[in-house]
mmCIF file with all atom_site columns, C-alpha atoms in Angstrom:
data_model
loop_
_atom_site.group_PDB
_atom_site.id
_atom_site.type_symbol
_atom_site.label_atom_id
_atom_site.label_alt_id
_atom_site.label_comp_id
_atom_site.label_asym_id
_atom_site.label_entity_id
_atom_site.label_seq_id
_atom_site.pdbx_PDB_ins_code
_atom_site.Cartn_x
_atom_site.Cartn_y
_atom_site.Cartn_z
_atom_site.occupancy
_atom_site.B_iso_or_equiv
_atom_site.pdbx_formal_charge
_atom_site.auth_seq_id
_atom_site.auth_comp_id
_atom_site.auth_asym_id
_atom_site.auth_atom_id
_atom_site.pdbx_PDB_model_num
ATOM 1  C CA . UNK A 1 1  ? 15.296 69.996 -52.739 1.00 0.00 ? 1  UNK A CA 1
ATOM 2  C CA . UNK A 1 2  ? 15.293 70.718 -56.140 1.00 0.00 ? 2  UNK A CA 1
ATOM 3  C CA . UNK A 1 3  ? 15.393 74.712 -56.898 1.00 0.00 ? 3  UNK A CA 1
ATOM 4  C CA . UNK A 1 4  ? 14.989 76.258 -60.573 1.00 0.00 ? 4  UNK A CA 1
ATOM 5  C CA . UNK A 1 5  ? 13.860 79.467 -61.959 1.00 0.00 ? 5  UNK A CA 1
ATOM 6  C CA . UNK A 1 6  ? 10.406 79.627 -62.844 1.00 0.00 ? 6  UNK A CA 1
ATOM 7  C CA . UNK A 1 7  ? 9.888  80.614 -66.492 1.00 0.00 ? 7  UNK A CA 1
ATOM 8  C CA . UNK A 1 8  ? 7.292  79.827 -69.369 1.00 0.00 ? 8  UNK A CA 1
ATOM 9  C CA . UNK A 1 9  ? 8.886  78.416 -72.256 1.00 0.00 ? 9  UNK A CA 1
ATOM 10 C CA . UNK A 1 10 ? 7.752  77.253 -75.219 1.00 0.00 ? 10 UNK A CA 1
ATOM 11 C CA . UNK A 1 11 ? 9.413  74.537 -77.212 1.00 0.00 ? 11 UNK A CA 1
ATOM 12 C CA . UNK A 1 12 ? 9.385  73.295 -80.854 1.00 0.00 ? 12 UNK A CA 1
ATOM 13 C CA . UNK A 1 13 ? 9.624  69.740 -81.636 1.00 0.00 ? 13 UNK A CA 1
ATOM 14 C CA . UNK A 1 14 ? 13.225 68.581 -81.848 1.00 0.00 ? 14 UNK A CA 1
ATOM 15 C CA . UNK A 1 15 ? 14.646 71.831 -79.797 1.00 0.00 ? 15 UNK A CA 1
ATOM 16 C CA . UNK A 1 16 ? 16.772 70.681 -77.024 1.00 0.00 ? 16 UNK A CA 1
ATOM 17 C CA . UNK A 1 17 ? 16.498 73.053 -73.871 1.00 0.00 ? 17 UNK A CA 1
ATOM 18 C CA . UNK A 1 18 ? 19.513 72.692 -71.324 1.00 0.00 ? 18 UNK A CA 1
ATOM 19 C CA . UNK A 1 19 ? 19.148 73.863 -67.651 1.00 0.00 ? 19 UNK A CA 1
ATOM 20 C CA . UNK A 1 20 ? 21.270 73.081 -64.707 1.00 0.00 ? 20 UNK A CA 1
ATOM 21 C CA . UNK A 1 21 ? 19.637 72.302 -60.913 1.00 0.00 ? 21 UNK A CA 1
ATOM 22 C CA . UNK A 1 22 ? 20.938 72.338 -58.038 1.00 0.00 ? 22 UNK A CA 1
ATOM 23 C CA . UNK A 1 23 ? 20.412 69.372 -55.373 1.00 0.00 ? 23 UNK A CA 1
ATOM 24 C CA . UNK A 1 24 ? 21.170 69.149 -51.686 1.00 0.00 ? 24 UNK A CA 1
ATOM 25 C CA . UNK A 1 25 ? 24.444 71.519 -52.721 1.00 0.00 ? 25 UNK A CA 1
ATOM 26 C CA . UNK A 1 26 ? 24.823 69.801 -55.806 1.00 0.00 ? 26 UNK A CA 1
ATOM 27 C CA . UNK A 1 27 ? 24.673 71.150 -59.532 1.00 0.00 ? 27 UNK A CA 1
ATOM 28 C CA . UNK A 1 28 ? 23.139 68.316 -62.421 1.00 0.00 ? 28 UNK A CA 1
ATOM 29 C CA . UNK A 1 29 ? 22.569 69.005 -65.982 1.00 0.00 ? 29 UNK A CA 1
ATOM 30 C CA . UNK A 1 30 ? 18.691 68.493 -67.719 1.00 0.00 ? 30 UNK A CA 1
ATOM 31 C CA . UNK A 1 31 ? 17.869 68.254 -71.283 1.00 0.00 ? 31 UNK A CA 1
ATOM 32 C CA . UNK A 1 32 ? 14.386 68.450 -72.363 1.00 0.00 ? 32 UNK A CA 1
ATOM 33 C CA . UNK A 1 33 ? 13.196 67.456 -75.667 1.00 0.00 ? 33 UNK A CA 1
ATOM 34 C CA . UNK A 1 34 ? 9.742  67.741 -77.060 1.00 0.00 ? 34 UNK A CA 1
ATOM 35 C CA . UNK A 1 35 ? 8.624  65.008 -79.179 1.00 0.00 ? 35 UNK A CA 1
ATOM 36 C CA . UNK A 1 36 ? 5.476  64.439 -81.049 1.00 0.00 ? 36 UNK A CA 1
ATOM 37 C CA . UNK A 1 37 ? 4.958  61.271 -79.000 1.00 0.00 ? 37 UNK A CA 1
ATOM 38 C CA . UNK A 1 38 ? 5.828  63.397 -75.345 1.00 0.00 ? 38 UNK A CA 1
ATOM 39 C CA . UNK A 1 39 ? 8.916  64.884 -74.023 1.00 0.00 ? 39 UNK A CA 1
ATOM 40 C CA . UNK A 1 40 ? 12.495 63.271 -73.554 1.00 0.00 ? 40 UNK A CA 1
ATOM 41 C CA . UNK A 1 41 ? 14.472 64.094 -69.804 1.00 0.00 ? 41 UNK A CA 1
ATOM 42 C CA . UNK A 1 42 ? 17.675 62.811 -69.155 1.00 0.00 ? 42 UNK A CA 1
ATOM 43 C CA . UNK A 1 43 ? 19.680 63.854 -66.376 1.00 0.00 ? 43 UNK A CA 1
ATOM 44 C CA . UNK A 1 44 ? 23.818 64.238 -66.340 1.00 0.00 ? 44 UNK A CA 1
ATOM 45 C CA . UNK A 1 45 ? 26.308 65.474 -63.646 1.00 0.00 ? 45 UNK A CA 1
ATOM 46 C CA . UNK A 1 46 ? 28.492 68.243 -64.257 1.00 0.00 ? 46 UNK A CA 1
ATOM 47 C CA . UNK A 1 47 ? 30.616 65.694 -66.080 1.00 0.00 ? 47 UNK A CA 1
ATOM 48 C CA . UNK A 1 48 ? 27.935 65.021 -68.756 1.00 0.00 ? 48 UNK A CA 1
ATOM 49 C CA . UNK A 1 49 ? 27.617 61.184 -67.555 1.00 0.00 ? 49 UNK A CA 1
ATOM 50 C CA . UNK A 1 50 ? 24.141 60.426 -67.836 1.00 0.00 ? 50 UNK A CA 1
ATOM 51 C CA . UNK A 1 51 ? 22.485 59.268 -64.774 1.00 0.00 ? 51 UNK A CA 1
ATOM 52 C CA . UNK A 1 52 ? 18.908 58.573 -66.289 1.00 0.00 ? 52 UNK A CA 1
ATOM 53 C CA . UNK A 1 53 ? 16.772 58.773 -69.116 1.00 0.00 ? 53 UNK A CA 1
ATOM 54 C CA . UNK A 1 54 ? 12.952 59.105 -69.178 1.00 0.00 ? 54 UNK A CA 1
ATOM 55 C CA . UNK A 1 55 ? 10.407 59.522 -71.920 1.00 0.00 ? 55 UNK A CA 1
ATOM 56 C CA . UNK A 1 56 ? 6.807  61.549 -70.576 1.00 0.00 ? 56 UNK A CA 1
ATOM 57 C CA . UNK A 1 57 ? 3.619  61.973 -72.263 1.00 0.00 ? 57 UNK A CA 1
ATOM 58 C CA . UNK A 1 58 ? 1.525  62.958 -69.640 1.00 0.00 ? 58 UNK A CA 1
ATOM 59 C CA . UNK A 1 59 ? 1.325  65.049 -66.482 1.00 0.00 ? 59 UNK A CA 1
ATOM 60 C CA . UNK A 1 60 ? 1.259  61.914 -63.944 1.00 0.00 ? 60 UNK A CA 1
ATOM 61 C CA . UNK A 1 61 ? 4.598  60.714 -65.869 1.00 0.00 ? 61 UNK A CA 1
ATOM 62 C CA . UNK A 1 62 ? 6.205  63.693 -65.284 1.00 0.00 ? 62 UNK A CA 1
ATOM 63 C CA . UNK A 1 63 ? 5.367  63.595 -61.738 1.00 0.00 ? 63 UNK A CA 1
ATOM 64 C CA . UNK A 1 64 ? 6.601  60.058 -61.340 1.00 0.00 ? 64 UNK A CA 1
ATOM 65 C CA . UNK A 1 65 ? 9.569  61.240 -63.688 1.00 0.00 ? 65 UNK A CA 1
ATOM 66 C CA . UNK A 1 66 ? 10.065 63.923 -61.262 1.00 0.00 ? 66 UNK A CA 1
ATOM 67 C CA . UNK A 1 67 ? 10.202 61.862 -57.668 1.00 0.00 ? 67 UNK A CA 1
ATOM 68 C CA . UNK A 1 68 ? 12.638 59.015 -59.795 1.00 0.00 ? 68 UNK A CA 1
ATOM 69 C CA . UNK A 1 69 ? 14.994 61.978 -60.318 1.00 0.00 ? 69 UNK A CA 1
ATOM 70 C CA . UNK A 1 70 ? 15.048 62.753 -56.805 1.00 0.00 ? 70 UNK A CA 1
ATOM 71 C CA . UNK A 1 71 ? 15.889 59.095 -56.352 1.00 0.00 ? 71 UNK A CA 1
ATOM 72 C CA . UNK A 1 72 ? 18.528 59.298 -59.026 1.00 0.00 ? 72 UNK A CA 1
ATOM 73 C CA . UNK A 1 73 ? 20.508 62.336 -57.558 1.00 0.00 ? 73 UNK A CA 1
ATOM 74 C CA . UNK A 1 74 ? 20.468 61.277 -54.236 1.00 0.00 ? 74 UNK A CA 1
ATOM 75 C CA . UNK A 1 75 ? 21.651 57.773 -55.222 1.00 0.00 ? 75 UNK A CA 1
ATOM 76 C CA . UNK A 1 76 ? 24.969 59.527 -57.329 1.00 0.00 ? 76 UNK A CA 1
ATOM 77 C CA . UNK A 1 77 ? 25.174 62.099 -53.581 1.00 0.00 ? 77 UNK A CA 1
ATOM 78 C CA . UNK A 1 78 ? 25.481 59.031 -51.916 1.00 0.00 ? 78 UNK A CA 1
ATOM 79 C CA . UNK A 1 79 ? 27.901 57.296 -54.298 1.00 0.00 ? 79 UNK A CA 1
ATOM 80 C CA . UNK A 1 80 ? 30.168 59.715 -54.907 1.00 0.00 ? 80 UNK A CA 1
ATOM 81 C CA . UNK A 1 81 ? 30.533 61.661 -51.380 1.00 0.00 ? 81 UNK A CA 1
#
């Protein structure tokens, strides 16, 4: 399970916003970027190896954005425990 604090933000185009999850016990790093053509999520582990890019420009591909991270994190758990 993914938990985060809820907050509104608002973002200007090029502004990089940094937040760190936590996952089944474990901590990874997101950066959000808003672009004119969407928004740019990639997600790193507390080493700041990136684990996986993805580009969104609507709410469906964030969704599906969303459940591949899931996929992601759980793949590097299972790799590296």
């Amino acid at each position: 399970m993914i938990t985060r604090r809820a907050k509104t933000m608002y973002y200007k185009f090029g502004e990089i916003k940094n937040k760190i999850i936590s996952f089944n016990g474990f901590e990874f790093k997101v950066s959000a970027m808003k672009k004119h053509d969407g928004i740019s999520i990639q997600i790193k582990d507390m080493n700041n190896i990136p684990l996986k890019s993805f580009h969104v420009v609507d709410l469906s591909e964030l969704y599906f954005a969303t459940d591949a991270m899931r996929d992601v994190i759980n793949e590097w758990i299972e790799e590296n425990t």
